[in-house]
Amino acid sequence: MPDLYPNSAANVLPGYGPNTRTIMQVKVNNIAPTPAYNFNALRSAFLHKADGSGVFESGQNPIIVGQASYNASYATDFTTGGWCNSPVNPSARCDGFARISEQGGDTFKFDTLVGNQIGVTIEPKAIHDEMNATNTEPFGRMQGNLGLEAVPANPGVQNVVLYPFINPPTEMFDGTNLPTTANLTPISVGTDGTQIWKITHNGVDTHPIHFHLYDVQLLNRVTWDNIIIPPDPAELGWKDTVRVSPLEDTYFAIRPIIPVFPFEIPNSIRPMDPMMPLGSLSMFNSTDPSGNPVDPIVNSLVNFGWEYMYHCHILSHEEMDMMRPNIVAMPPIAPNGLSHTINGNSLTLVWQDNSITETEFEVLATNDGFNWISLGTIQSPLDQPNTHGARSFTDLNYNGTRVAYQVVAKNTIGYLHTTPQNMNFTYTTDFPSLTVQSTSAPYFLTGPMLQLFLPLMNK
Ligand SMILES: [Cu+2]
């Protein structure tokens, strides 16, 4: 720029803008350049090493679903092609890719790092984002939504069920047997709480779907004209955000790693719609996961357990309700310290409640030392503080016949159809709930000698 002094900019000090007087010159020394970056050394660092020190195998959590793309990182021999989930002539080995015909409720089998083949049920999710196709936004604005795919998904019918954020939670994890930060080993059974998600997208835009709490392993995409698209090279490994594109099914494996804390984490208990009073019926989508209309959903206190989210990471989409709760049920700390008092034919059992996350206790008894029967439950209501302390239950049918008692602490997450007293709905079907539990040691009424001999007496 020209120097306009004395007509302007007379008082600008050097180093302060606008400073039109400084000219910068960058000189390049005439010396030998540094060596070219050794890309092969970087690639080599990620390969499996005999001592397990490869960067991926030692630095990342173990993958869930075996795929050939990971062979170099683990020295595995996952197959490059083989549909072990085919209903006809399934291949012996699994390539880890889902096909167009697979859907919610099916078992998705895959090969694992430890060498066995296991199966996990496919969870059917859905996205839709076309103008006027989503109908729960009250002002007619353009909106994308997350939801579920009703199964079986049939051509030519409405299979996508879209939910606003306030609808009862439908994404739930059972934390009982999931790996923890203190004990993380590769998956070897299909029943540890791992989930396979299929998000089918009947819309128009690609959405970067973001997961809280856990990273996911992208398995593949399969277009609705049946082209299997493996993850891009940059999509291998762990991702907290994955592109979900229209007219495709996008498959993830999810295995949350439970953090271990030196203190209890309480449940998240709140109205499903925090903006409206309890008892409100407005702005819910009263359609069940199978796509059938149900009686109106009632805004009520719901136990969301450990509450997280998953949502589109385009924040204008997220803020327009492209977000759903994503919740975890963790077993309460088991009760202990059982004691009793007998009064005629009734027995009062007292125990120590060690948990702030139980929603009810169930009391079990046995008359023969083997077969346990339920005597009933006592609630820990969601609208009351949940504390430690003594709890009790009176068995009115004691009659001197009981051998032992047990107390089960249960934690139930999800919408339980709590209805205000002035309403009397008959729900035709359910939104999901999930109960996890911890059980006290058996409490024998007799001395330790009988305890020891009871198994023999029943032989
Ligand atoms: Cu989006």
GROMACS .gro file of C-alpha atoms and ligand atoms in nm:
model
  460
    1MET     CA    1   0.000   0.000   0.000
    2PRO     CA    2   0.121   0.353  -0.060
    3ASP     CA    3   0.248   0.562   0.228
    4LEU     CA    4  -0.013   0.840   0.255
    5TYR     CA    5   0.171   1.042   0.520
    6PRO     CA    6   0.124   1.331   0.587
    7ASN     CA    7  -0.237   1.298   0.464
    8SER     CA    8  -0.325   1.006   0.690
    9ALA     CA    9  -0.202   0.762   0.949
   10ALA     CA   10   0.056   0.998   1.091
   11ASN     CA   11   0.019   0.876   1.448
   12VAL     CA   12   0.023   0.502   1.402
   13LEU     CA   13   0.311   0.357   1.597
   14PRO     CA   14   0.521   0.086   1.441
   15GLY     CA   15   0.375  -0.252   1.528
   16TYR     CA   16   0.020  -0.122   1.560
   17GLY     CA   17  -0.236  -0.158   1.285
   18PRO     CA   18  -0.325  -0.026   1.047
   19ASN     CA   19   0.042   0.002   0.977
   20THR     CA   20   0.109   0.046   0.610
   21ARG     CA   21   0.479   0.117   0.648
   22THR     CA   22   0.619  -0.222   0.742
   23ILE     CA   23   0.745  -0.436   0.459
   24MET     CA   24   0.817  -0.796   0.541
   25GLN     CA   25   1.059  -1.007   0.350
   26VAL     CA   26   1.093  -1.381   0.390
   27LYS     CA   27   1.429  -1.525   0.289
   28VAL     CA   28   1.491  -1.892   0.221
   29ASN     CA   29   1.838  -2.011   0.312
   30ASN     CA   30   2.025  -2.184   0.039
   31ILE     CA   31   2.100  -2.500   0.237
   32ALA     CA   32   2.014  -2.866   0.191
   33PRO     CA   33   1.646  -2.933   0.273
   34THR     CA   34   1.554  -3.159   0.563
   35PRO     CA   35   1.499  -3.520   0.458
   36ALA     CA   36   1.160  -3.614   0.318
   37TYR     CA   37   0.913  -3.723   0.585
   38ASN     CA   38   0.943  -4.099   0.636
   39PHE     CA   39   0.585  -4.206   0.583
   40ASN     CA   40   0.682  -4.572   0.578
   41ALA     CA   41   0.823  -4.542   0.930
   42LEU     CA   42   0.491  -4.400   1.046
   43ARG     CA   43   0.299  -4.681   0.878
   44SER     CA   44   0.534  -4.935   1.028
   45ALA     CA   45   0.478  -4.799   1.378
   46PHE     CA   46   0.108  -4.887   1.344
   47LEU     CA   47   0.174  -5.249   1.243
   48HIS     CA   48   0.149  -5.535   1.489
   49LYS     CA   49   0.474  -5.603   1.677
   50ALA     CA   50   0.571  -5.934   1.835
   51ASP     CA   51   0.572  -5.774   2.179
   52GLY     CA   52   0.233  -5.612   2.124
   53SER     CA   53   0.380  -5.262   2.105
   54GLY     CA   54   0.227  -5.160   1.771
   55VAL     CA   55   0.075  -4.814   1.804
   56PHE     CA   56  -0.283  -4.921   1.731
   57GLU     CA   57  -0.288  -5.251   1.923
   58SER     CA   58  -0.123  -5.100   2.229
   59GLY     CA   59  -0.264  -4.748   2.215
   60GLN     CA   60  -0.629  -4.807   2.128
   61ASN     CA   61  -0.908  -5.005   2.291
   62PRO     CA   62  -0.957  -5.344   2.123
   63ILE     CA   63  -1.188  -5.334   1.822
   64ILE     CA   64  -1.523  -5.511   1.852
   65VAL     CA   65  -1.596  -5.653   1.508
   66GLY     CA   66  -1.316  -5.827   1.322
   67GLN     CA   67  -1.255  -5.690   0.973
   68ALA     CA   68  -0.968  -5.749   0.732
   69SER     CA   69  -0.872  -5.381   0.748
   70TYR     CA   70  -0.739  -5.443   1.100
   71ASN     CA   71  -0.526  -5.747   1.015
   72ALA     CA   72  -0.202  -5.549   0.985
   73SER     CA   73  -0.261  -5.386   1.323
   74TYR     CA   74  -0.328  -5.710   1.511
   75ALA     CA   75  -0.164  -5.981   1.294
   76THR     CA   76  -0.509  -6.137   1.259
   77ASP     CA   77  -0.649  -6.309   0.951
   78PHE     CA   78  -1.003  -6.170   0.935
   79THR     CA   79  -1.148  -6.259   0.597
   80THR     CA   80  -1.190  -6.001   0.323
   81GLY     CA   81  -1.516  -6.153   0.200
   82GLY     CA   82  -1.767  -6.385   0.362
   83TRP     CA   83  -2.130  -6.338   0.464
   84CYS     CA   84  -2.165  -6.553   0.773
   85ASN     CA   85  -2.511  -6.404   0.841
   86SER     CA   86  -2.656  -6.522   0.511
   87PRO     CA   87  -2.977  -6.720   0.563
   88VAL     CA   88  -2.867  -6.947   0.278
   89ASN     CA   89  -2.525  -7.116   0.272
   90PRO     CA   90  -2.362  -6.882   0.526
   91SER     CA   91  -1.986  -6.864   0.502
   92ALA     CA   92  -1.783  -7.002   0.790
   93ARG     CA   93  -1.589  -6.680   0.838
   94CYS     CA   94  -1.739  -6.332   0.879
   95ASP     CA   95  -1.612  -6.026   0.692
   96GLY     CA   96  -1.781  -5.795   0.945
   97PHE     CA   97  -2.001  -5.618   0.688
   98ALA     CA   98  -2.381  -5.595   0.710
   99ARG     CA   99  -2.592  -5.653   0.399
  100ILE     CA  100  -2.907  -5.479   0.279
  101SER     CA  101  -3.135  -5.763   0.393
  102GLU     CA  102  -3.027  -5.747   0.758
  103GLN     CA  103  -3.244  -5.554   0.999
  104GLY     CA  104  -3.341  -5.487   1.356
  105GLY     CA  105  -3.387  -5.795   1.570
  106ASP     CA  106  -3.160  -6.009   1.352
  107THR     CA  107  -2.845  -6.150   1.504
  108PHE     CA  108  -2.531  -6.000   1.353
  109LYS     CA  109  -2.251  -6.253   1.381
  110PHE     CA  110  -1.887  -6.153   1.359
  111ASP     CA  111  -1.537  -6.286   1.425
  112THR     CA  112  -1.352  -6.146   1.726
  113LEU     CA  113  -0.996  -6.062   1.820
  114VAL     CA  114  -0.985  -6.355   2.061
  115GLY     CA  115  -1.072  -6.589   1.774
  116ASN     CA  116  -1.431  -6.696   1.836
  117GLN     CA  117  -1.747  -6.603   1.646
  118ILE     CA  118  -2.025  -6.432   1.842
  119GLY     CA  119  -2.360  -6.270   1.765
  120VAL     CA  120  -2.522  -5.945   1.878
  121THR     CA  121  -2.879  -5.833   1.806
  122ILE     CA  122  -2.913  -5.546   1.558
  123GLU     CA  123  -3.079  -5.234   1.704
  124PRO     CA  124  -3.293  -5.059   1.440
  125LYS     CA  125  -3.254  -4.679   1.436
  126ALA     CA  126  -3.369  -4.423   1.180
  127ILE     CA  127  -3.315  -4.070   1.053
  128HIS     CA  128  -3.541  -3.853   0.844
  129ASP     CA  129  -3.496  -3.488   0.754
  130GLU     CA  130  -3.726  -3.385   0.470
  131MET     CA  131  -3.949  -3.080   0.501
  132ASN     CA  132  -4.298  -3.173   0.621
  133ALA     CA  133  -4.201  -3.535   0.664
  134THR     CA  134  -4.136  -3.491   1.034
  135ASN     CA  135  -4.453  -3.387   1.207
  136THR     CA  136  -4.374  -3.328   1.573
  137GLU     CA  137  -4.235  -2.975   1.534
  138PRO     CA  138  -4.532  -2.751   1.611
  139PHE     CA  139  -4.441  -2.448   1.400
  140GLY     CA  140  -4.381  -2.623   1.068
  141ARG     CA  141  -4.011  -2.544   1.056
  142MET     CA  142  -3.769  -2.765   0.866
  143GLN     CA  143  -3.647  -3.036   1.096
  144GLY     CA  144  -3.440  -3.351   1.104
  145ASN     CA  145  -3.516  -3.618   1.360
  146LEU     CA  146  -3.367  -3.931   1.505
  147GLY     CA  147  -3.589  -4.227   1.571
  148LEU     CA  148  -3.637  -4.596   1.517
  149GLU     CA  149  -3.703  -4.826   1.227
  150ALA     CA  150  -4.010  -5.038   1.290
  151VAL     CA  151  -3.934  -5.400   1.215
  152PRO     CA  152  -3.983  -5.593   1.005
  153ALA     CA  153  -3.915  -5.310   0.763
  154ASN     CA  154  -4.131  -5.370   0.456
  155PRO     CA  155  -4.105  -5.201   0.117
  156GLY     CA  156  -4.383  -4.956   0.042
  157VAL     CA  157  -4.492  -4.890   0.401
  158GLN     CA  158  -4.393  -4.638   0.666
  159ASN     CA  159  -4.110  -4.798   0.864
  160VAL     CA  160  -3.951  -4.487   1.015
  161VAL     CA  161  -4.071  -4.376   1.360
  162LEU     CA  162  -3.934  -4.032   1.449
  163TYR     CA  163  -3.912  -3.909   1.806
  164PRO     CA  164  -3.864  -3.564   1.958
  165PHE     CA  165  -3.604  -3.537   2.232
  166ILE     CA  166  -3.875  -3.534   2.499
  167ASN     CA  167  -4.023  -3.871   2.399
  168PRO     CA  168  -3.960  -4.169   2.630
  169PRO     CA  169  -3.600  -4.293   2.600
  170THR     CA  170  -3.545  -4.576   2.352
  171GLU     CA  171  -3.163  -4.607   2.348
  172MET     CA  172  -3.054  -4.807   2.654
  173PHE     CA  173  -2.742  -4.991   2.762
  174ASP     CA  174  -2.714  -5.258   3.031
  175GLY     CA  175  -2.391  -5.172   3.213
  176THR     CA  176  -2.385  -5.490   3.423
  177ASN     CA  177  -2.129  -5.680   3.216
  178LEU     CA  178  -1.974  -5.409   3.002
  179PRO     CA  179  -1.596  -5.362   3.028
  180THR     CA  180  -1.471  -5.101   3.272
  181THR     CA  181  -1.174  -4.868   3.276
  182ALA     CA  182  -1.033  -5.100   3.543
  183ASN     CA  183  -1.090  -5.423   3.348
  184LEU     CA  184  -1.089  -5.391   2.971
  185THR     CA  185  -1.041  -5.707   2.767
  186PRO     CA  186  -1.142  -5.778   2.405
  187ILE     CA  187  -1.500  -5.889   2.348
  188SER     CA  188  -1.552  -6.266   2.367
  189VAL     CA  189  -1.928  -6.305   2.429
  190GLY     CA  190  -2.225  -6.142   2.259
  191THR     CA  191  -2.410  -6.089   2.587
  192ASP     CA  192  -2.186  -5.833   2.759
  193GLY     CA  193  -2.406  -5.537   2.666
  194THR     CA  194  -2.241  -5.462   2.331
  195GLN     CA  195  -2.485  -5.334   2.069
  196ILE     CA  196  -2.489  -5.323   1.689
  197TRP     CA  197  -2.679  -5.022   1.554
  198LYS     CA  198  -2.826  -4.989   1.210
  199ILE     CA  199  -2.926  -4.632   1.127
  200THR     CA  200  -3.143  -4.625   0.818
  201HIS     CA  201  -3.174  -4.279   0.663
  202ASN     CA  202  -3.478  -4.201   0.448
  203GLY     CA  203  -3.394  -3.837   0.382
  204VAL     CA  204  -3.179  -3.600   0.183
  205ASP     CA  205  -2.875  -3.474   0.377
  206THR     CA  206  -2.566  -3.636   0.528
  207HIS     CA  207  -2.560  -3.585   0.905
  208PRO     CA  208  -2.250  -3.615   1.128
  209ILE     CA  209  -2.399  -3.822   1.409
  210HIS     CA  210  -2.218  -3.773   1.740
  211PHE     CA  211  -2.218  -4.008   2.037
  212HIS     CA  212  -2.162  -3.915   2.399
  213LEU     CA  213  -2.013  -4.157   2.654
  214TYR     CA  214  -1.850  -4.389   2.402
  215ASP     CA  215  -1.668  -4.411   2.071
  216VAL     CA  216  -1.810  -4.636   1.801
  217GLN     CA  217  -1.658  -4.870   1.548
  218LEU     CA  218  -1.804  -4.795   1.206
  219LEU     CA  219  -1.868  -5.128   1.034
  220ASN     CA  220  -1.994  -5.032   0.691
  221ARG     CA  221  -2.263  -4.859   0.496
  222VAL     CA  222  -2.493  -5.041   0.260
  223THR     CA  223  -2.685  -4.840   0.004
  224TRP     CA  224  -3.048  -4.915  -0.064
  225ASP     CA  225  -2.943  -5.051  -0.403
  226ASN     CA  226  -2.719  -5.295  -0.214
  227ILE     CA  227  -2.368  -5.160  -0.255
  228ILE     CA  228  -2.155  -5.245   0.049
  229ILE     CA  229  -1.928  -4.952   0.135
  230PRO     CA  230  -1.648  -5.035   0.382
  231PRO     CA  231  -1.523  -4.758   0.614
  232ASP     CA  232  -1.289  -4.507   0.452
  233PRO     CA  233  -0.927  -4.549   0.569
  234ALA     CA  234  -0.972  -4.243   0.790
  235GLU     CA  235  -1.284  -4.400   0.942
  236LEU     CA  236  -1.108  -4.708   1.083
  237GLY     CA  237  -1.051  -4.722   1.456
  238TRP     CA  238  -1.264  -4.532   1.707
  239LYS     CA  239  -1.493  -4.244   1.616
  240ASP     CA  240  -1.721  -4.023   1.827
  241THR     CA  241  -1.883  -3.880   1.513
  242VAL     CA  242  -1.975  -4.066   1.195
  243ARG     CA  243  -2.135  -3.950   0.871
  244VAL     CA  244  -2.480  -4.099   0.816
  245SER     CA  245  -2.590  -4.048   0.458
  246PRO     CA  246  -2.935  -4.069   0.300
  247LEU     CA  247  -3.071  -4.381   0.132
  248GLU     CA  248  -2.814  -4.594   0.309
  249ASP     CA  249  -2.801  -4.806   0.622
  250THR     CA  250  -2.502  -4.719   0.842
  251TYR     CA  251  -2.381  -4.984   1.086
  252PHE     CA  252  -2.186  -4.929   1.410
  253ALA     CA  253  -2.061  -5.154   1.686
  254ILE     CA  254  -2.091  -4.994   2.031
  255ARG     CA  255  -1.928  -5.125   2.348
  256PRO     CA  256  -1.928  -4.852   2.613
  257ILE     CA  257  -1.644  -4.870   2.866
  258ILE     CA  258  -1.782  -4.802   3.211
  259PRO     CA  259  -1.573  -4.550   3.407
  260VAL     CA  260  -1.487  -4.658   3.761
  261PHE     CA  261  -1.538  -4.393   4.028
  262PRO     CA  262  -1.452  -4.399   4.399
  263PHE     CA  263  -1.804  -4.276   4.473
  264GLU     CA  264  -2.157  -4.352   4.355
  265ILE     CA  265  -2.300  -4.175   4.052
  266PRO     CA  266  -2.670  -4.100   4.103
  267ASN     CA  267  -2.936  -4.166   3.843
  268SER     CA  268  -3.061  -3.878   3.630
  269ILE     CA  269  -3.426  -3.843   3.732
  270ARG     CA  270  -3.623  -3.567   3.561
  271PRO     CA  271  -3.944  -3.490   3.375
  272MET     CA  272  -3.923  -3.616   3.017
  273ASP     CA  273  -4.014  -3.263   2.908
  274PRO     CA  274  -3.846  -3.024   3.156
  275MET     CA  275  -4.021  -2.726   2.992
  276MET     CA  276  -4.372  -2.844   3.076
  277PRO     CA  277  -4.546  -2.933   3.402
  278LEU     CA  278  -4.576  -3.294   3.506
  279GLY     CA  279  -4.895  -3.440   3.364
  280SER     CA  280  -4.871  -3.244   3.039
  281LEU     CA  281  -4.962  -3.438   2.725
  282SER     CA  282  -4.837  -3.189   2.469
  283MET     CA  283  -4.568  -3.229   2.204
  284PHE     CA  284  -4.495  -3.597   2.252
  285ASN     CA  285  -4.513  -3.840   1.963
  286SER     CA  286  -4.746  -4.107   2.099
  287THR     CA  287  -4.629  -4.374   1.861
  288ASP     CA  288  -4.463  -4.686   1.992
  289PRO     CA  289  -4.137  -4.835   1.858
  290SER     CA  290  -4.337  -5.064   1.630
  291GLY     CA  291  -4.504  -4.765   1.466
  292ASN     CA  292  -4.844  -4.812   1.628
  293PRO     CA  293  -5.037  -4.525   1.791
  294VAL     CA  294  -5.064  -4.548   2.169
  295ASP     CA  295  -5.253  -4.358   2.437
  296PRO     CA  296  -5.110  -4.012   2.503
  297ILE     CA  297  -4.764  -4.003   2.660
  298VAL     CA  298  -4.779  -3.826   2.997
  299ASN     CA  299  -4.497  -3.595   3.105
  300SER     CA  300  -4.368  -3.769   3.416
  301LEU     CA  301  -4.055  -3.825   3.621
  302VAL     CA  302  -3.840  -4.083   3.448
  303ASN     CA  303  -3.522  -4.254   3.561
  304PHE     CA  304  -3.266  -4.191   3.284
  305GLY     CA  305  -2.991  -4.379   3.472
  306TRP     CA  306  -2.655  -4.249   3.358
  307GLU     CA  307  -2.789  -4.009   3.099
  308TYR     CA  308  -2.603  -3.923   2.781
  309MET     CA  309  -2.705  -3.808   2.433
  310TYR     CA  310  -2.656  -3.884   2.072
  311HIS     CA  311  -2.726  -3.613   1.822
  312CYS     CA  312  -2.644  -3.459   1.486
  313HIS     CA  313  -2.331  -3.250   1.529
  314ILE     CA  314  -2.461  -2.978   1.297
  315LEU     CA  315  -2.580  -2.774   1.592
  316SER     CA  316  -2.870  -2.610   1.411
  317HIS     CA  317  -3.002  -2.963   1.352
  318GLU     CA  318  -2.933  -3.070   1.709
  319GLU     CA  319  -3.105  -2.759   1.845
  320MET     CA  320  -3.405  -2.835   1.625
  321ASP     CA  321  -3.450  -3.167   1.802
  322MET     CA  322  -3.216  -3.399   1.615
  323MET     CA  323  -3.109  -3.546   1.949
  324ARG     CA  324  -3.215  -3.836   2.167
  325PRO     CA  325  -3.129  -3.957   2.518
  326ASN     CA  326  -2.879  -4.241   2.530
  327ILE     CA  327  -2.890  -4.398   2.873
  328VAL     CA  328  -2.713  -4.661   3.083
  329ALA     CA  329  -2.851  -4.876   3.364
  330MET     CA  330  -2.593  -4.960   3.630
  331PRO     CA  331  -2.658  -5.219   3.903
  332PRO     CA  332  -2.699  -5.066   4.250
  333ILE     CA  333  -2.455  -5.153   4.527
  334ALA     CA  334  -2.592  -5.472   4.683
  335PRO     CA  335  -2.770  -5.460   5.019
  336ASN     CA  336  -2.615  -5.634   5.320
  337GLY     CA  337  -2.642  -5.647   5.699
  338LEU     CA  338  -2.966  -5.849   5.702
  339SER     CA  339  -3.128  -5.915   6.040
  340HIS     CA  340  -3.474  -6.011   6.156
  341THR     CA  341  -3.729  -6.009   6.436
  342ILE     CA  342  -4.015  -6.258   6.467
  343ASN     CA  343  -4.357  -6.165   6.596
  344GLY     CA  344  -4.598  -6.459   6.587
  345ASN     CA  345  -4.651  -6.561   6.227
  346SER     CA  346  -4.479  -6.258   6.081
  347LEU     CA  347  -4.112  -6.183   6.038
  348THR     CA  348  -3.967  -5.838   5.987
  349LEU     CA  349  -3.650  -5.833   5.781
  350VAL     CA  350  -3.417  -5.534   5.811
  351TRP     CA  351  -3.125  -5.466   5.578
  352GLN     CA  352  -2.877  -5.195   5.495
  353ASP     CA  353  -2.955  -5.000   5.176
  354ASN     CA  354  -2.605  -4.927   5.038
  355SER     CA  355  -2.717  -4.761   4.717
  356ILE     CA  356  -2.846  -4.425   4.597
  357THR     CA  357  -2.956  -4.568   4.262
  358GLU     CA  358  -3.205  -4.842   4.345
  359THR     CA  359  -3.564  -4.783   4.237
  360GLU     CA  360  -3.703  -5.075   4.437
  361PHE     CA  361  -3.610  -5.369   4.657
  362GLU     CA  362  -3.749  -5.715   4.601
  363VAL     CA  363  -3.750  -5.955   4.895
  364LEU     CA  364  -3.704  -6.325   4.822
  365ALA     CA  365  -3.745  -6.620   5.057
  366THR     CA  366  -3.684  -6.992   5.037
  367ASN     CA  367  -3.848  -7.270   5.233
  368ASP     CA  368  -3.609  -7.542   5.119
  369GLY     CA  369  -3.281  -7.359   5.066
  370PHE     CA  370  -3.299  -7.389   4.688
  371ASN     CA  371  -3.618  -7.250   4.540
  372TRP     CA  372  -3.658  -6.876   4.591
  373ILE     CA  373  -3.998  -6.710   4.583
  374SER     CA  374  -4.073  -6.340   4.561
  375LEU     CA  375  -4.250  -6.198   4.866
  376GLY     CA  376  -4.297  -5.853   4.717
  377THR     CA  377  -4.126  -5.523   4.655
  378ILE     CA  378  -4.085  -5.193   4.830
  379GLN     CA  379  -4.030  -4.883   4.623
  380SER     CA  380  -3.773  -4.606   4.633
  381PRO     CA  381  -3.994  -4.342   4.467
  382LEU     CA  382  -3.836  -4.121   4.202
  383ASP     CA  383  -3.969  -3.805   4.370
  384GLN     CA  384  -3.801  -3.886   4.703
  385PRO     CA  385  -3.434  -3.847   4.800
  386ASN     CA  386  -3.249  -4.175   4.751
  387THR     CA  387  -3.027  -4.238   5.053
  388HIS     CA  388  -2.839  -4.511   5.234
  389GLY     CA  389  -2.983  -4.652   5.556
  390ALA     CA  390  -3.196  -4.923   5.709
  391ARG     CA  391  -3.490  -5.056   5.508
  392SER     CA  392  -3.737  -5.322   5.618
  393PHE     CA  393  -4.003  -5.560   5.493
  394THR     CA  394  -4.250  -5.766   5.692
  395ASP     CA  395  -4.323  -6.120   5.578
  396LEU     CA  396  -4.676  -6.188   5.702
  397ASN     CA  397  -4.659  -6.553   5.597
  398TYR     CA  398  -4.349  -6.647   5.788
  399ASN     CA  399  -4.517  -6.925   5.988
  400GLY     CA  400  -4.179  -7.060   6.091
  401THR     CA  401  -4.130  -7.217   5.748
  402ARG     CA  402  -3.862  -6.992   5.599
  403VAL     CA  403  -3.505  -7.108   5.570
  404ALA     CA  404  -3.344  -6.799   5.423
  405TYR     CA  405  -3.410  -6.455   5.278
  406GLN     CA  406  -3.243  -6.247   5.008
  407VAL     CA  407  -3.285  -5.882   4.916
  408VAL     CA  408  -3.249  -5.768   4.553
  409ALA     CA  409  -3.173  -5.401   4.481
  410LYS     CA  410  -3.314  -5.311   4.138
  411ASN     CA  411  -3.254  -5.011   3.916
  412THR     CA  412  -3.512  -4.966   3.640
  413ILE     CA  413  -3.460  -4.702   3.370
  414GLY     CA  414  -3.714  -4.589   3.112
  415TYR     CA  415  -4.072  -4.466   3.089
  416LEU     CA  416  -4.300  -4.669   3.313
  417HIS     CA  417  -4.639  -4.521   3.222
  418THR     CA  418  -4.670  -4.327   3.544
  419THR     CA  419  -5.009  -4.162   3.510
  420PRO     CA  420  -5.162  -3.890   3.723
  421GLN     CA  421  -5.449  -4.010   3.937
  422ASN     CA  422  -5.710  -3.824   3.736
  423MET     CA  423  -5.618  -4.010   3.420
  424ASN     CA  424  -5.688  -4.369   3.341
  425PHE     CA  425  -5.515  -4.470   3.022
  426THR     CA  426  -5.484  -4.826   2.909
  427TYR     CA  427  -5.158  -4.841   2.722
  428THR     CA  428  -5.182  -5.068   2.426
  429THR     CA  429  -4.810  -5.133   2.419
  430ASP     CA  430  -4.483  -5.037   2.572
  431PHE     CA  431  -4.192  -4.807   2.547
  432PRO     CA  432  -3.882  -4.993   2.658
  433SER     CA  433  -3.752  -5.009   3.010
  434LEU     CA  434  -3.449  -5.191   3.145
  435THR     CA  435  -3.391  -5.336   3.493
  436VAL     CA  436  -3.052  -5.426   3.637
  437GLN     CA  437  -2.996  -5.558   3.986
  438SER     CA  438  -2.765  -5.666   4.264
  439THR     CA  439  -2.854  -5.931   4.520
  440SER     CA  440  -2.752  -5.960   4.883
  441ALA     CA  441  -2.590  -6.276   5.013
  442PRO     CA  442  -2.849  -6.532   5.132
  443TYR     CA  443  -2.945  -6.468   5.493
  444PHE     CA  444  -3.010  -6.796   5.674
  445LEU     CA  445  -3.236  -6.786   5.977
  446THR     CA  446  -3.066  -7.091   6.123
  447GLY     CA  447  -2.710  -7.127   6.242
  448PRO     CA  448  -2.413  -7.188   6.017
  449MET     CA  449  -2.420  -7.564   6.080
  450LEU     CA  450  -2.763  -7.606   5.921
  451GLN     CA  451  -2.650  -7.379   5.639
  452LEU     CA  452  -2.366  -7.620   5.576
  453PHE     CA  453  -2.580  -7.932   5.585
  454LEU     CA  454  -2.884  -7.806   5.396
  455PRO     CA  455  -2.744  -7.902   5.056
  456LEU     CA  456  -2.675  -8.253   5.184
  457MET     CA  457  -3.019  -8.288   5.342
  458ASN     CA  458  -3.181  -8.217   5.009
  459LYS     CA  459  -2.978  -8.473   4.818
  460CU      CU  460  -2.778  -3.298   1.081
   0.00000   0.00000   0.00000
